[in-house]
Every structure is written in structure tokens, then in C-alpha cells.
Coordinates of C-alpha atoms in Angstrom, one line a residue:
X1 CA 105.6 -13.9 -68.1
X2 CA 107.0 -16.4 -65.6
X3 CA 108.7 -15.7 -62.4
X4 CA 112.4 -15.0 -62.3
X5 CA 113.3 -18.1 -59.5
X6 CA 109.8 -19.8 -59.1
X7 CA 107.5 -21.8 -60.9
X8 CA 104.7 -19.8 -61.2
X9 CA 103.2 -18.0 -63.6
X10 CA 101.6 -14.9 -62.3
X11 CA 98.5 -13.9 -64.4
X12 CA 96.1 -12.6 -62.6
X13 CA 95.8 -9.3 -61.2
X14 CA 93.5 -6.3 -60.6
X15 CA 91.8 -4.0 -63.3
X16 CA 92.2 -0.1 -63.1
X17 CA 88.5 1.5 -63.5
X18 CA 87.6 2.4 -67.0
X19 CA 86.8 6.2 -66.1
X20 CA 90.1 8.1 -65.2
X21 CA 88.1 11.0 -63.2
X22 CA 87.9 11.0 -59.7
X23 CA 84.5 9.4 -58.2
X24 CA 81.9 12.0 -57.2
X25 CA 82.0 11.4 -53.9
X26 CA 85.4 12.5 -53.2
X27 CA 85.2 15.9 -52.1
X28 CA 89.1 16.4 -51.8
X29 CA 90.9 18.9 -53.8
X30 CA 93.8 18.4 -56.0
X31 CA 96.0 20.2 -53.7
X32 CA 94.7 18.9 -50.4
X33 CA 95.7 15.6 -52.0
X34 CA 99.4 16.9 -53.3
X35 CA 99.7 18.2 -49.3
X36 CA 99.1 15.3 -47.5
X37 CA 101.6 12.8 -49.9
X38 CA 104.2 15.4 -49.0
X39 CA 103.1 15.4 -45.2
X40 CA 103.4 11.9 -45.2
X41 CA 107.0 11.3 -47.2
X42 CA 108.0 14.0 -44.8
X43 CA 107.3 11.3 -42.2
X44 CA 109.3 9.1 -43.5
X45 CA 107.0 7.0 -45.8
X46 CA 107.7 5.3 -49.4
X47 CA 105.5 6.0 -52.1
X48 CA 103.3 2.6 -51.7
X49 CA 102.5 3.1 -48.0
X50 CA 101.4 6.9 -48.9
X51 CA 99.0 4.6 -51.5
X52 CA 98.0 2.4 -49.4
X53 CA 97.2 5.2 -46.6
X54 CA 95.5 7.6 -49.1
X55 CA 93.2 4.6 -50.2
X56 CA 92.7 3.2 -46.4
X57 CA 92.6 6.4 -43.9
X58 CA 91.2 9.1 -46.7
X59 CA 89.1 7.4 -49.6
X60 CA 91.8 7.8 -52.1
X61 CA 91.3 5.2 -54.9
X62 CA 94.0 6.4 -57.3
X63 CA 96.3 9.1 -56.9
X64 CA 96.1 9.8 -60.7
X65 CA 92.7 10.0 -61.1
X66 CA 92.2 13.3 -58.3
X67 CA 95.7 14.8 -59.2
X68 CA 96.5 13.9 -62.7
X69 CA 99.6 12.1 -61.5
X70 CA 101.6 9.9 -59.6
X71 CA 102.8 9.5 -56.0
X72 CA 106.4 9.5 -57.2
X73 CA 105.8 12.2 -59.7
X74 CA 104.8 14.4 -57.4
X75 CA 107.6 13.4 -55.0
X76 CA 109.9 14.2 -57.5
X77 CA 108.1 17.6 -58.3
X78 CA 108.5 18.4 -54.4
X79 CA 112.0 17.0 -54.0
X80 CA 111.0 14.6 -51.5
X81 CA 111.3 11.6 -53.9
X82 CA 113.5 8.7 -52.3
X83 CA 117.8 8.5 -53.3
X84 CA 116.9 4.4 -54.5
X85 CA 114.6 3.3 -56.3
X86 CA 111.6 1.3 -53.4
X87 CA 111.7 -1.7 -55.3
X88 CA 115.6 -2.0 -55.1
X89 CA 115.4 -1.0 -51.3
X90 CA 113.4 -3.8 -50.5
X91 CA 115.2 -6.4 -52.4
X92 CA 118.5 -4.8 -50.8
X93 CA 116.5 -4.7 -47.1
X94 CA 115.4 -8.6 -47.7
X95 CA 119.2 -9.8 -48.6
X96 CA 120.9 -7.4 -45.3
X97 CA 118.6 -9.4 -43.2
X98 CA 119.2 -12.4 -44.6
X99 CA 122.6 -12.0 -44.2
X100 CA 122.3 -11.0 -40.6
X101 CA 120.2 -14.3 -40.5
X102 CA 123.3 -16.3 -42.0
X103 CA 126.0 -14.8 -39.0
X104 CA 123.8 -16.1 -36.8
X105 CA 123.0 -19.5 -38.6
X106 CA 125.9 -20.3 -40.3
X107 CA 124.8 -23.9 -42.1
X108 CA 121.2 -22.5 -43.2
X109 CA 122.6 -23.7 -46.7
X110 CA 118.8 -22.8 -47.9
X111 CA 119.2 -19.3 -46.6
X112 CA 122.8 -18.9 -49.0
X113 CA 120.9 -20.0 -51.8
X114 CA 118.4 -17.7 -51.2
X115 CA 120.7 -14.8 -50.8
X116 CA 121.9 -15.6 -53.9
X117 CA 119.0 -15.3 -55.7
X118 CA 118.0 -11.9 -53.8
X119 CA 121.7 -10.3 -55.1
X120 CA 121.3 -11.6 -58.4
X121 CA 118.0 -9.8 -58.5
X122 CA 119.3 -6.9 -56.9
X123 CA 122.6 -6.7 -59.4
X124 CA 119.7 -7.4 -62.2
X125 CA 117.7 -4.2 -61.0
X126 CA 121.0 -2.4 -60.5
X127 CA 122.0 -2.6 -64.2
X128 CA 118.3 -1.6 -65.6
X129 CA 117.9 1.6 -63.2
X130 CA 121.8 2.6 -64.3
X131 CA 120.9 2.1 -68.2
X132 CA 117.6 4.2 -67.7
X133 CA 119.6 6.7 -65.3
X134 CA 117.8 6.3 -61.9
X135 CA 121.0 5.4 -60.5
X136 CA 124.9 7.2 -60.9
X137 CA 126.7 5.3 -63.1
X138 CA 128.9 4.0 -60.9
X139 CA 126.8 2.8 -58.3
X140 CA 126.9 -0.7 -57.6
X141 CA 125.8 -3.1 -55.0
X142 CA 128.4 -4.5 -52.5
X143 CA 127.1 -6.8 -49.3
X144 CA 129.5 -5.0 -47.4
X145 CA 128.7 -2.0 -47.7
X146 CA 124.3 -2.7 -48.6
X147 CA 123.4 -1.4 -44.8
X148 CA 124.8 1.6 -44.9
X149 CA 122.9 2.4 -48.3
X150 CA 119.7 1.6 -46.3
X151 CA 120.2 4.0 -43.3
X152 CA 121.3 6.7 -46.0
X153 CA 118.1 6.0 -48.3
X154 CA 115.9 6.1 -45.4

């Protein structure tokens, strides 16, 4: 499967372990687990940077293999899951700044082409997380209006 608007194919990437139980030598409980990914969305944190600080600070591996779920899942199960979807709110953060970039810059004609491709990503996303009912039906993506969906998300 190629890239959307690059040339490159995209392969590679890292293998999950074979055994889906949690290694041995974690001695953390399924709840102390569940406790701290709420403590830390609580702070303000999206689901990957809870990953990436349960595997750095704490020796978490995989969510799903101590807790039998995932980070979001259990977001959800707490109601602390995030109004848009993280993938979405990046794309939307990346074409807000770039757009900041282009009031300052105004012939950065590389810059509008890029922020083209960002949107048409972002309208892409848009229409697959309203078909699968992430997103109200009615919501749609307007440059005008894309930074206050960030401070309202966040």
C-alpha cells in the first residue's frame, strides 16, 4: 500500500510478540494499569503519549496484553476518551499551523500546496469517521473555524 501524496511505499514495520500475556516480570496489576491511563488523560494526554509513557516511565509493553484492552477502550469505558478522533487532530493541528505559517508568508507557494494536501486528507478522514459514526453527521471541516475545534478537543 503506497502513500496517499508521496512516493514511498511503506513496508516495513514492527512485529507484536507472539504471546499476548503480560511478561513475568511485570508486577503491575490490571487496575493499577487502568488507574494510571486515566491519571494521565486527566492530565491532558492523547492516547499515544499515555503509550508511549506507560512503555518508557513504567515498563508497559502493551496495554493489551496486562489489561485485555486498549488505551482508547478503556478511555471510552471511563469517559475520558477525546471529542475527535487523535489522528484527525493532528492532521487538523498540522494544517492551523500551516496556515498561520501562510499569514505570515504569503508567497510560500510550497506551503499552499501543502495545505492542500493536509485538508484533503483531513476532508478524507472526515468522511470515513462520519460513515463509521465517530463523528456527528454534520460535522465538517472548515479552515475558519479548524482552531477553535482544537482548543475545544483539547
Amino acid at each position: 500500500m503506497g502513500r496517499m501524496h508521496s512516493k514511498g511505499k511503506g513496508m516495513s514495520s514492527s512485529a507484536l510478540p507472539y504471546k499476548r500475556t503480560p511478561p513475568s516480570w511485570l508486577k503491575i496489576t490490571h487496575q493499577e494499569v487502568v488507574d494510571s491511563i486515566c491519571r494521565l488523560a486527566r492530565k491532558g494526554m492523547t492516547p499515544s503519549q499515555i503509550g508511549v509513557t506507560l512503555r518508557d516511565q513504567h515498563g508497559i509493553a502493551q496495554v493489551g496484553s496486562v489489561t485485555g484492552s486498549k488505551i482508547l477502550r478503556i478511555l471510552k469505558g471511563n469517559g475520558l476518551a477525546p471529542e475527535l478522533p487523535e489522528d484527525l487532530f493532528q492532521l487538523i493541528k498540522k494544517a492551523v499551523s500551516i496556515r498561520k505559517h501562510l499569514d505570515r508568508n504569503r508567497r510560500d507557494k510550497d506551503s499552499k500546496f501543502r495545505l492542500i494536501l493536509v485538508e484533503s486528507r483531513i476532508h478524507r478522514l472526515a468522511r470515513y469517521y462520519r460513515g463509521v459514526k465517530k463523528l456527528p453527521g454534520n460535522f465538517k471541516y472548515e479552515a475558519s473555524t479548524a482552531s477553535t475545534l482544537l482548543t475545544k478537543a483539547s
